[in-house]
C-alpha cells in the first residue's frame, strides 16, 4: 500500500486518519524542514497550499528538485493555483475545500492509476528506444556482412560487432572442417595476446563446450566452467589462460552447423545473461548466411568462374549465386531480382567494324555495368552480347530504377573512342523478381529473358518488367 506524506496544519491531521484505516501509511508533517528528510519514504505527497508559508521562495528552493517527480495532490481553499506552475511537475491532482473522505479516496486512487500509467509509458518508451537502436545495429550488420565476400573480412566484421555488443575478456569463432570433422579456431581475440595463439588448436566435434554445441546445434551458457564436466581444460593450460564462464552459440545455415561462436569471461565478473544470449543469436543469424556466402565464394574462386574477355562472372557462378540469394530471400523475407540486358543491333558492330572492335565494345559494356552497380550485385556475361545482373535484397521497383540508370549510361556513352570510331549504342532490359514474379530460379530467368525480348521486338532501348506468371 502507498505511503502518503501529508504536509498540512497539525489541527487538520485528524481528518486524514481514515486513510490509516484503509491501509495507507501516513507520514504527517506540519513543517517543510521536517518533511524534507521523509520524502524518500513517500509514494504520494498531499500538500495543503494554504497551510502556512509553503509557497514562499524558501519552499520553492527546498522542494523543487525533491518533489517534481513525485505524484502529488494539492489542496487549496482558493480556486486558483496561480504561481505554482514552477514546481507542480509530475502527475498532480487538485482538491478544493471543502471535500469529503470519499472525494479524497477517489483522487488518491486516480493518482495511483495515473502514476502506474506514467511508469508503464516510460518503460515502453525505453523498450522502443532500445529496440530501435538494436534494429539499426543489426540492419548495419546485415548490410556490412552482405557487402563482404572474403571469409577473413566476414570474421573480422563479426568480431568487431561482438565487441560492441558484449563486453567480454575473449572471443573465438570456430568453423567446422568437413574433412576432419573438427572445429578450427578461425579467429580469436583477447586473453592478453593469447587469442592468436589459440588459432592453431583444433577440437573434435563433441569435445569440450564448443564441441558439444557444434554436435547438438543448441546454444549453451555456462556460468562456472569448473562445475561443468564438458569443459576442455587443455587449451587453457597451453595458453596459460583461465576460463571462468562461457557463452557459446552454434552458427547454423540450412540446418547445418557451420561452426560456433564463443564468448569467454564477461567483464566485471558478471554472469552472461539472457540479453547477451539473445543478441549473440541475432548476430549469428546474420553471420551464418555471410559465412556460407563467403565459403561458396572461395569454392567458386577455385573454379574458372569468370569470362575471359570481360572478366565478369560466367554462367556457372551466376546460377550458384541465384540459388544462394533465393535461399536467403526465403529465410529473411526479402526479394532478389535479375536483369537481362542485350545490346541493340550489336551484329552491325561486328559486320561494320569487325569482331575485334565488337570484343572491345563488350569490354567497355562490362566497365559501364561495374560502375553503375552496387558492391553486392553480381554481373555475369550470359553469352554473346547478353548480360545478367543479380540484385540481392532488391524488389522490382528498385530493380527497375537500377536498370534504367544502366540503360541511360549505355545510351550516353561513346564507344570505341580511342579507336577513332566514336560509336553510339543502346541496350534492351528485362526484369524479373523472386518471389514477386517467379517461384523458382528457372522461372525467374525465363521471365526476365522474355521481358527483355519484348523490349527488343517492340521499342529497343527500354526497360520492361516481367509479366505476371500464370
Short mmCIF file of C-alpha atoms in Angstrom, two decimals:
data_model
loop_
_atom_site.label_atom_id
_atom_site.label_comp_id
_atom_site.label_asym_id
_atom_site.label_seq_id
_atom_site.Cartn_x
_atom_site.Cartn_y
_atom_site.Cartn_z
CA UNK A 1 0.00 0.00 0.00
CA UNK A 2 1.21 3.53 -0.76
CA UNK A 3 2.89 5.77 1.83
CA UNK A 4 1.37 9.28 1.88
CA UNK A 5 3.39 12.23 3.15
CA UNK A 6 0.88 14.79 4.40
CA UNK A 7 2.11 18.38 4.65
CA UNK A 8 -0.64 20.32 6.44
CA UNK A 9 -1.57 22.08 9.63
CA UNK A 10 -1.49 19.93 12.75
CA UNK A 11 -5.13 20.63 13.50
CA UNK A 12 -6.05 19.02 10.19
CA UNK A 13 -4.28 15.72 10.86
CA UNK A 14 -7.31 14.06 12.46
CA UNK A 15 -9.22 14.38 9.21
CA UNK A 16 -6.75 12.09 7.43
CA UNK A 17 -6.91 9.26 9.97
CA UNK A 18 -9.50 7.43 7.88
CA UNK A 19 -6.71 6.79 5.35
CA UNK A 20 -4.84 4.84 8.02
CA UNK A 21 -7.84 2.56 8.44
CA UNK A 22 -7.83 1.98 4.68
CA UNK A 23 -4.27 0.60 4.87
CA UNK A 24 -2.31 3.66 3.74
CA UNK A 25 0.91 4.57 5.56
CA UNK A 26 0.62 8.15 6.80
CA UNK A 27 3.61 10.44 7.35
CA UNK A 28 2.19 13.62 8.92
CA UNK A 29 4.32 16.77 8.90
CA UNK A 30 3.49 20.39 9.51
CA UNK A 31 6.82 21.96 8.56
CA UNK A 32 8.97 21.85 5.46
CA UNK A 33 12.18 21.08 7.35
CA UNK A 34 10.61 18.03 8.99
CA UNK A 35 9.07 16.87 5.71
CA UNK A 36 12.22 17.01 3.58
CA UNK A 37 14.04 14.03 5.22
CA UNK A 38 10.87 11.94 4.90
CA UNK A 39 10.49 12.45 1.15
CA UNK A 40 12.29 9.19 0.16
CA UNK A 41 9.65 7.25 2.13
CA UNK A 42 6.72 8.81 0.26
CA UNK A 43 4.89 7.39 -2.74
CA UNK A 44 2.40 10.29 -2.77
CA UNK A 45 2.56 13.88 -1.49
CA UNK A 46 -0.57 15.51 -0.11
CA UNK A 47 0.11 19.23 0.28
CA UNK A 48 -2.23 21.89 1.63
CA UNK A 49 -1.34 25.02 -0.31
CA UNK A 50 -2.79 27.24 2.41
CA UNK A 51 -1.09 25.64 5.42
CA UNK A 52 1.36 28.36 6.35
CA UNK A 53 4.23 29.65 4.24
CA UNK A 54 4.73 26.63 1.99
CA UNK A 55 4.59 28.63 -1.25
CA UNK A 56 7.28 31.10 -0.28
CA UNK A 57 10.63 31.26 -2.13
CA UNK A 58 12.08 29.12 0.65
CA UNK A 59 9.57 26.39 -0.14
CA UNK A 60 10.32 26.55 -3.84
CA UNK A 61 14.06 26.36 -3.24
CA UNK A 62 13.89 23.41 -0.85
CA UNK A 63 11.18 21.41 -2.52
CA UNK A 64 11.53 21.98 -6.26
CA UNK A 65 14.15 19.30 -7.08
CA UNK A 66 12.92 16.90 -4.43
CA UNK A 67 9.25 16.66 -5.34
CA UNK A 68 8.99 17.40 -9.05
CA UNK A 69 8.82 13.70 -9.99
CA UNK A 70 6.69 12.51 -7.03
CA UNK A 71 2.93 12.19 -7.67
CA UNK A 72 1.13 14.79 -5.62
CA UNK A 73 -2.28 16.04 -4.54
CA UNK A 74 -2.62 19.77 -3.95
CA UNK A 75 -5.35 21.09 -1.62
CA UNK A 76 -6.45 24.70 -1.71
CA UNK A 77 -9.08 26.99 -0.20
CA UNK A 78 -8.97 29.00 -3.41
CA UNK A 79 -10.00 28.20 -6.97
CA UNK A 80 -6.70 29.45 -8.37
CA UNK A 81 -3.22 27.92 -8.35
CA UNK A 82 -1.51 30.94 -9.83
CA UNK A 83 2.23 30.98 -9.17
CA UNK A 84 2.60 27.24 -8.60
CA UNK A 85 3.45 26.24 -12.19
CA UNK A 86 7.21 26.22 -11.48
CA UNK A 87 7.06 23.36 -9.01
CA UNK A 88 3.89 21.46 -9.86
CA UNK A 89 5.73 18.99 -12.11
CA UNK A 90 4.97 15.30 -12.47
CA UNK A 91 1.48 13.94 -12.00
CA UNK A 92 -0.62 16.36 -9.88
CA UNK A 93 -4.28 16.39 -8.95
CA UNK A 94 -6.16 19.14 -7.14
CA UNK A 95 -8.80 19.26 -4.42
CA UNK A 96 -10.75 22.32 -3.36
CA UNK A 97 -12.06 22.72 0.19
CA UNK A 98 -14.39 21.57 1.47
CA UNK A 99 -14.12 17.95 0.28
CA UNK A 100 -15.24 14.62 1.66
CA UNK A 101 -13.34 11.48 2.59
CA UNK A 102 -14.83 9.79 -0.48
CA UNK A 103 -13.51 12.54 -2.76
CA UNK A 104 -10.01 12.24 -1.30
CA UNK A 105 -10.02 8.45 -1.67
CA UNK A 106 -11.10 8.81 -5.29
CA UNK A 107 -8.31 11.29 -6.02
CA UNK A 108 -5.69 9.04 -4.36
CA UNK A 109 -6.85 6.05 -6.42
CA UNK A 110 -6.88 8.19 -9.55
CA UNK A 111 -3.33 9.38 -8.80
CA UNK A 112 -2.12 5.79 -8.27
CA UNK A 113 -3.62 4.79 -11.62
CA UNK A 114 -2.03 7.75 -13.38
CA UNK A 115 1.33 7.00 -11.80
CA UNK A 116 1.16 3.38 -12.95
CA UNK A 117 0.32 4.53 -16.48
CA UNK A 118 3.20 7.00 -16.42
CA UNK A 119 5.70 4.35 -15.30
CA UNK A 120 4.39 1.88 -17.89
CA UNK A 121 4.69 4.57 -20.55
CA UNK A 122 8.28 5.30 -19.52
CA UNK A 123 9.08 1.57 -19.62
CA UNK A 124 7.54 1.18 -23.08
CA UNK A 125 9.38 4.27 -24.30
CA UNK A 126 12.69 2.85 -23.11
CA UNK A 127 11.91 -0.50 -24.74
CA UNK A 128 11.05 1.21 -28.03
CA UNK A 129 14.30 3.20 -27.93
CA UNK A 130 16.26 0.03 -27.13
CA UNK A 131 14.55 -1.93 -29.91
CA UNK A 132 15.10 0.94 -32.36
CA UNK A 133 18.82 1.05 -31.52
CA UNK A 134 19.04 -2.73 -31.78
CA UNK A 135 17.20 -2.76 -35.12
CA UNK A 136 19.56 -0.11 -36.52
CA UNK A 137 22.54 -2.06 -35.17
CA UNK A 138 21.53 -5.32 -36.84
CA UNK A 139 20.49 -3.56 -40.03
CA UNK A 140 24.03 -2.19 -40.16
CA UNK A 141 25.43 -5.67 -39.53
CA UNK A 142 23.31 -7.14 -42.30
CA UNK A 143 24.39 -4.55 -44.83
CA UNK A 144 28.04 -4.79 -43.83
CA UNK A 145 28.17 -8.58 -43.92
CA UNK A 146 26.29 -8.70 -47.21
CA UNK A 147 28.85 -6.45 -48.87
CA UNK A 148 31.79 -8.66 -47.83
CA UNK A 149 32.71 -11.85 -49.65
CA UNK A 150 36.13 -12.76 -48.26
CA UNK A 151 35.87 -15.07 -45.24
CA UNK A 152 38.56 -13.23 -43.29
CA UNK A 153 36.66 -9.96 -43.79
CA UNK A 154 33.42 -11.59 -42.64
CA UNK A 155 35.07 -12.91 -39.47
CA UNK A 156 36.69 -9.55 -38.69
CA UNK A 157 33.30 -7.84 -39.01
CA UNK A 158 31.68 -10.40 -36.71
CA UNK A 159 34.37 -9.96 -34.06
CA UNK A 160 34.14 -6.16 -34.13
CA UNK A 161 30.35 -6.20 -33.82
CA UNK A 162 30.56 -8.72 -31.00
CA UNK A 163 32.94 -6.47 -29.04
CA UNK A 164 30.41 -3.66 -29.22
CA UNK A 165 27.58 -5.91 -28.12
CA UNK A 166 29.06 -7.91 -25.26
CA UNK A 167 31.88 -6.74 -23.03
CA UNK A 168 33.97 -9.87 -22.50
CA UNK A 169 37.58 -10.87 -21.97
CA UNK A 170 37.93 -13.11 -25.02
CA UNK A 171 36.08 -14.18 -28.20
CA UNK A 172 36.52 -17.02 -30.65
CA UNK A 173 34.94 -18.15 -33.91
CA UNK A 174 35.43 -21.84 -34.67
CA UNK A 175 34.42 -23.28 -38.04
CA UNK A 176 33.78 -26.91 -38.95
CA UNK A 177 36.41 -28.63 -41.07
CA UNK A 178 34.18 -31.01 -43.03
CA UNK A 179 37.02 -33.35 -43.98
CA UNK A 180 38.29 -33.96 -40.44
CA UNK A 181 35.03 -33.18 -38.58
CA UNK A 182 36.93 -30.87 -36.26
CA UNK A 183 36.39 -27.34 -35.06
CA UNK A 184 39.14 -24.96 -36.17
CA UNK A 185 39.85 -21.65 -34.41
CA UNK A 186 39.46 -19.35 -37.42
CA UNK A 187 39.50 -16.13 -35.37
CA UNK A 188 40.29 -15.45 -31.71
CA UNK A 189 40.82 -12.30 -29.67
CA UNK A 190 41.53 -11.46 -26.03
CA UNK A 191 43.36 -13.04 -23.15
CA UNK A 192 46.33 -10.64 -23.23
CA UNK A 193 47.55 -11.74 -26.63
CA UNK A 194 46.63 -15.40 -26.18
CA UNK A 195 43.84 -15.14 -28.76
CA UNK A 196 46.04 -15.52 -31.83
CA UNK A 197 47.88 -18.48 -30.27
CA UNK A 198 44.54 -20.28 -29.90
CA UNK A 199 44.11 -20.30 -33.67
CA UNK A 200 46.50 -23.24 -34.06
CA UNK A 201 44.22 -25.52 -31.99
CA UNK A 202 41.60 -27.93 -33.26
CA UNK A 203 38.77 -29.52 -31.27
CA UNK A 204 36.94 -32.68 -32.22
CA UNK A 205 33.20 -32.19 -32.59
CA UNK A 206 31.66 -33.38 -29.35
CA UNK A 207 34.69 -32.48 -27.19
CA UNK A 208 34.57 -29.54 -24.81
CA UNK A 209 31.78 -26.99 -24.57
CA UNK A 210 32.33 -25.69 -28.11
CA UNK A 211 32.42 -29.24 -29.48
CA UNK A 212 29.21 -30.11 -27.60
CA UNK A 213 27.42 -27.03 -29.01
CA UNK A 214 28.59 -27.94 -32.54
CA UNK A 215 27.37 -31.51 -32.13
CA UNK A 216 24.00 -30.69 -30.56
CA UNK A 217 23.33 -27.50 -32.51
CA UNK A 218 21.97 -25.62 -29.46
CA UNK A 219 23.34 -22.59 -27.56
CA UNK A 220 24.86 -23.02 -24.12
CA UNK A 221 25.53 -20.64 -21.21
CA UNK A 222 27.97 -21.93 -18.59
CA UNK A 223 28.25 -19.55 -15.60
CA UNK A 224 31.06 -21.59 -13.99
CA UNK A 225 33.11 -23.92 -16.20
CA UNK A 226 34.75 -25.53 -13.16
CA UNK A 227 31.41 -27.18 -12.41
CA UNK A 228 30.80 -28.39 -15.97
CA UNK A 229 32.37 -31.76 -16.90
CA UNK A 230 32.20 -30.86 -20.60
CA UNK A 231 34.80 -28.09 -20.21
CA UNK A 232 38.02 -28.77 -22.18
CA UNK A 233 40.93 -27.67 -19.95
CA UNK A 234 43.84 -28.44 -22.27
CA UNK A 235 43.62 -25.16 -24.22
CA UNK A 236 43.59 -23.09 -21.01
CA UNK A 237 46.73 -24.90 -19.84
CA UNK A 238 48.52 -24.37 -23.13
CA UNK A 239 47.63 -20.67 -23.27
CA UNK A 240 48.07 -20.02 -19.53
CA UNK A 241 44.58 -18.61 -19.52
CA UNK A 242 41.76 -19.07 -17.03
CA UNK A 243 38.26 -19.52 -18.40
CA UNK A 244 35.57 -18.79 -15.83
CA UNK A 245 32.35 -18.58 -17.81
CA UNK A 246 31.35 -19.23 -21.43
CA UNK A 247 28.54 -18.20 -23.76
CA UNK A 248 28.61 -20.40 -26.86
CA UNK A 249 26.15 -20.48 -29.79
CA UNK A 250 26.09 -22.57 -32.97
CA UNK A 251 26.38 -20.96 -36.42
CA UNK A 252 23.71 -22.75 -38.46
CA UNK A 253 22.61 -22.41 -42.08
CA UNK A 254 20.17 -24.73 -43.88
CA UNK A 255 20.03 -26.93 -40.75
CA UNK A 256 23.77 -27.46 -41.00
CA UNK A 257 26.23 -26.38 -38.29
CA UNK A 258 28.98 -24.29 -39.90
CA UNK A 259 30.77 -23.57 -36.62
CA UNK A 260 30.34 -21.97 -33.20
CA UNK A 261 30.80 -18.51 -31.76
CA UNK A 262 32.25 -18.45 -28.25
CA UNK A 263 32.42 -15.56 -25.76
CA UNK A 264 34.53 -16.01 -22.62
CA UNK A 265 34.55 -14.28 -19.21
CA UNK A 266 32.18 -11.31 -19.16
CA UNK A 267 33.96 -8.24 -17.76
CA UNK A 268 33.14 -7.20 -14.21
CA UNK A 269 32.84 -10.85 -13.12
CA UNK A 270 29.16 -10.76 -14.07
CA UNK A 271 27.46 -13.87 -15.45
CA UNK A 272 26.27 -13.92 -19.06
CA UNK A 273 22.53 -13.27 -19.17
CA UNK A 274 19.56 -13.88 -21.46
CA UNK A 275 20.01 -10.49 -23.14
CA UNK A 276 23.60 -11.41 -24.05
CA UNK A 277 22.39 -14.71 -25.49
CA UNK A 278 19.58 -13.07 -27.50
CA UNK A 279 21.96 -10.50 -29.00
CA UNK A 280 24.50 -13.15 -29.90
CA UNK A 281 21.87 -15.36 -31.53
CA UNK A 282 20.75 -12.47 -33.72
CA UNK A 283 24.32 -11.76 -34.74
CA UNK A 284 24.86 -15.43 -35.56
CA UNK A 285 21.77 -15.46 -37.82
CA UNK A 286 23.38 -12.76 -39.95
CA UNK A 287 26.82 -14.34 -39.70
CA UNK A 288 25.66 -17.78 -40.87
CA UNK A 289 24.45 -16.51 -44.23
CA UNK A 290 27.55 -14.36 -44.68
CA UNK A 291 29.92 -17.21 -43.81
CA UNK A 292 28.10 -19.58 -46.17
CA UNK A 293 28.25 -16.98 -48.91
CA UNK A 294 31.96 -16.38 -48.29
CA UNK A 295 32.67 -20.11 -48.28
CA UNK A 296 30.82 -20.51 -51.56
CA UNK A 297 32.75 -17.57 -52.96
CA UNK A 298 36.04 -19.20 -52.02
CA UNK A 299 34.99 -22.50 -53.59
CA UNK A 300 34.00 -20.67 -56.74
CA UNK A 301 37.35 -18.96 -56.80
CA UNK A 302 38.92 -22.38 -57.22
CA UNK A 303 36.92 -22.90 -60.40
CA UNK A 304 37.02 -20.99 -63.64
CA UNK A 305 34.26 -18.54 -62.76
CA UNK A 306 34.99 -15.51 -64.91
CA UNK A 307 34.55 -14.72 -68.55
CA UNK A 308 37.95 -14.43 -70.23
CA UNK A 309 37.01 -11.40 -72.31
CA UNK A 310 35.03 -9.14 -69.94
CA UNK A 311 36.34 -10.53 -66.61
CA UNK A 312 32.72 -10.68 -65.43
CA UNK A 313 31.37 -13.85 -63.82
CA UNK A 314 30.34 -16.75 -66.00
CA UNK A 315 27.02 -18.62 -66.06
CA UNK A 316 28.21 -21.34 -63.65
CA UNK A 317 28.84 -18.79 -60.92
CA UNK A 318 25.66 -16.94 -61.87
CA UNK A 319 23.46 -19.98 -61.22
CA UNK A 320 25.10 -20.74 -57.87
CA UNK A 321 24.69 -17.13 -56.81
CA UNK A 322 20.99 -17.07 -57.68
CA UNK A 323 20.44 -20.31 -55.74
CA UNK A 324 22.10 -18.79 -52.69
CA UNK A 325 20.20 -15.50 -52.93
CA UNK A 326 16.85 -17.29 -53.28
CA UNK A 327 17.67 -19.27 -50.15
CA UNK A 328 18.43 -16.04 -48.30
CA UNK A 329 15.27 -14.47 -49.70
CA UNK A 330 13.23 -17.32 -48.22
CA UNK A 331 14.95 -17.04 -44.88
CA UNK A 332 14.66 -13.31 -44.36
CA UNK A 333 11.54 -12.49 -46.37
CA UNK A 334 13.36 -10.27 -48.86
CA UNK A 335 13.34 -10.11 -52.68
CA UNK A 336 16.00 -10.94 -55.25
CA UNK A 337 15.82 -9.57 -58.79
CA UNK A 338 17.60 -10.33 -62.06
CA UNK A 339 18.11 -8.06 -65.06
CA UNK A 340 18.66 -9.44 -68.55
CA UNK A 341 20.46 -6.99 -70.83
CA UNK A 342 21.13 -7.31 -74.54
CA UNK A 343 22.85 -4.78 -76.83
CA UNK A 344 20.71 -3.41 -79.65
CA UNK A 345 22.00 -4.08 -83.18
CA UNK A 346 25.30 -5.43 -81.92
CA UNK A 347 25.58 -7.52 -85.09
CA UNK A 348 26.06 -4.26 -87.02
CA UNK A 349 29.20 -3.54 -84.95
CA UNK A 350 30.77 -6.87 -85.93
CA UNK A 351 29.66 -6.56 -89.55
CA UNK A 352 30.87 -2.96 -90.00
CA UNK A 353 33.97 -2.84 -87.77
CA UNK A 354 35.00 -6.46 -87.25
CA UNK A 355 34.91 -8.86 -84.34
CA UNK A 356 37.94 -7.28 -82.63
CA UNK A 357 36.05 -3.99 -82.31
CA UNK A 358 32.99 -5.95 -81.19
CA UNK A 359 35.01 -7.52 -78.39
CA UNK A 360 36.26 -4.10 -77.28
CA UNK A 361 32.64 -2.88 -77.12
CA UNK A 362 31.79 -5.78 -74.80
CA UNK A 363 34.73 -4.88 -72.54
CA UNK A 364 33.51 -1.29 -72.35
CA UNK A 365 29.97 -2.51 -71.58
CA UNK A 366 31.36 -4.56 -68.69
CA UNK A 367 33.08 -1.43 -67.32
CA UNK A 368 29.84 0.57 -67.56
CA UNK A 369 27.97 -2.13 -65.64
CA UNK A 370 30.54 -2.30 -62.85
CA UNK A 371 30.48 1.49 -62.41
CA UNK A 372 26.71 1.65 -62.15
CA UNK A 373 26.06 -1.25 -59.78
CA UNK A 374 26.43 -1.82 -56.05
CA UNK A 375 29.19 -3.85 -54.43
CA UNK A 376 26.73 -6.63 -53.55
CA UNK A 377 25.37 -7.01 -57.09
CA UNK A 378 26.63 -9.83 -59.31
CA UNK A 379 27.18 -9.31 -63.06
CA UNK A 380 27.68 -12.20 -65.47
CA UNK A 381 28.19 -12.46 -69.19
CA UNK A 382 25.43 -14.80 -70.32
CA UNK A 383 26.68 -15.32 -73.84
CA UNK A 384 27.47 -13.18 -76.87
CA UNK A 385 26.31 -9.64 -76.13
CA UNK A 386 23.85 -10.69 -73.41
CA UNK A 387 24.46 -9.95 -69.70
CA UNK A 388 22.65 -10.89 -66.48
CA UNK A 389 22.70 -8.83 -63.29
CA UNK A 390 21.70 -10.36 -59.92
CA UNK A 391 20.38 -7.85 -57.38
CA UNK A 392 20.22 -9.25 -53.80
CA UNK A 393 17.63 -7.75 -51.41
CA UNK A 394 16.06 -5.79 -54.25
CA UNK A 395 12.35 -5.59 -55.11
CA UNK A 396 11.00 -4.97 -58.64
CA UNK A 397 10.70 -1.20 -58.20
CA UNK A 398 14.30 -0.80 -57.02
CA UNK A 399 15.49 -3.17 -59.78
CA UNK A 400 13.71 -1.04 -62.39
CA UNK A 401 15.46 2.10 -61.13
CA UNK A 402 18.86 0.35 -61.34
CA UNK A 403 18.16 -0.95 -64.85
CA UNK A 404 17.03 2.48 -66.00
CA UNK A 405 20.23 4.01 -64.64
CA UNK A 406 22.33 1.47 -66.55
CA UNK A 407 20.25 1.97 -69.72
CA UNK A 408 20.89 5.74 -69.67
CA UNK A 409 24.60 5.22 -69.02
CA UNK A 410 24.89 2.92 -72.04
CA UNK A 411 22.93 5.30 -74.29
CA UNK A 412 25.05 8.29 -73.23
CA UNK A 413 28.40 6.51 -73.59
CA UNK A 414 30.60 6.89 -76.68
CA UNK A 415 32.09 3.50 -77.60
CA UNK A 416 35.43 2.87 -79.36
CA UNK A 417 36.51 6.46 -78.85
CA UNK A 418 40.19 5.52 -78.56
CA UNK A 419 39.95 3.64 -81.83
CA UNK A 420 38.69 6.76 -83.59
CA UNK A 421 35.21 5.32 -84.27
CA UNK A 422 33.06 7.07 -81.60
CA UNK A 423 30.04 4.79 -81.78
CA UNK A 424 26.66 5.22 -80.02
CA UNK A 425 24.75 2.13 -78.87
CA UNK A 426 21.67 1.27 -76.82
CA UNK A 427 20.53 -1.81 -74.92
CA UNK A 428 17.27 -3.58 -74.03
CA UNK A 429 16.49 -4.69 -70.46
CA UNK A 430 14.11 -7.22 -68.90
CA UNK A 431 13.50 -7.65 -65.15
CA UNK A 432 12.01 -10.45 -63.04
CA UNK A 433 11.94 -10.81 -59.26
CA UNK A 434 11.61 -13.60 -56.72
CA UNK A 435 9.07 -14.08 -55.21
CA UNK A 436 7.03 -11.29 -56.83
CA UNK A 437 7.11 -12.69 -60.38
CA UNK A 438 8.55 -16.19 -60.10
CA UNK A 439 8.63 -19.08 -57.65
CA UNK A 440 11.81 -20.75 -58.93
CA UNK A 441 15.19 -19.72 -60.30
CA UNK A 442 14.40 -21.14 -63.73
CA UNK A 443 11.11 -19.27 -63.92
CA UNK A 444 12.75 -16.00 -62.86
CA UNK A 445 15.44 -16.30 -65.55
CA UNK A 446 12.88 -17.20 -68.20
CA UNK A 447 10.56 -14.29 -67.35
CA UNK A 448 13.43 -11.78 -67.32
CA UNK A 449 14.62 -13.09 -70.67
CA UNK A 450 11.10 -12.85 -72.12
CA UNK A 451 10.70 -9.28 -70.80
CA UNK A 452 13.98 -8.31 -72.47
CA UNK A 453 12.90 -9.80 -75.81
CA UNK A 454 9.63 -7.91 -75.63
CA UNK A 455 11.69 -4.73 -75.48
CA UNK A 456 13.79 -5.81 -78.46
CA UNK A 457 10.70 -6.67 -80.51
CA UNK A 458 8.73 -3.53 -79.62
CA UNK A 459 10.87 -0.47 -78.81
CA UNK A 460 14.51 -1.34 -78.02
CA UNK A 461 16.45 0.96 -75.64
CA UNK A 462 13.89 0.38 -72.88
CA UNK A 463 13.24 -1.48 -69.61
CA UNK A 464 10.32 -3.91 -69.16
CA UNK A 465 9.21 -5.76 -66.04
CA UNK A 466 8.20 -9.40 -66.30
CA UNK A 467 4.57 -10.20 -66.92
CA UNK A 468 2.79 -11.98 -64.07
CA UNK A 469 3.30 -15.73 -64.30
CA UNK A 470 0.29 -17.90 -64.94
#
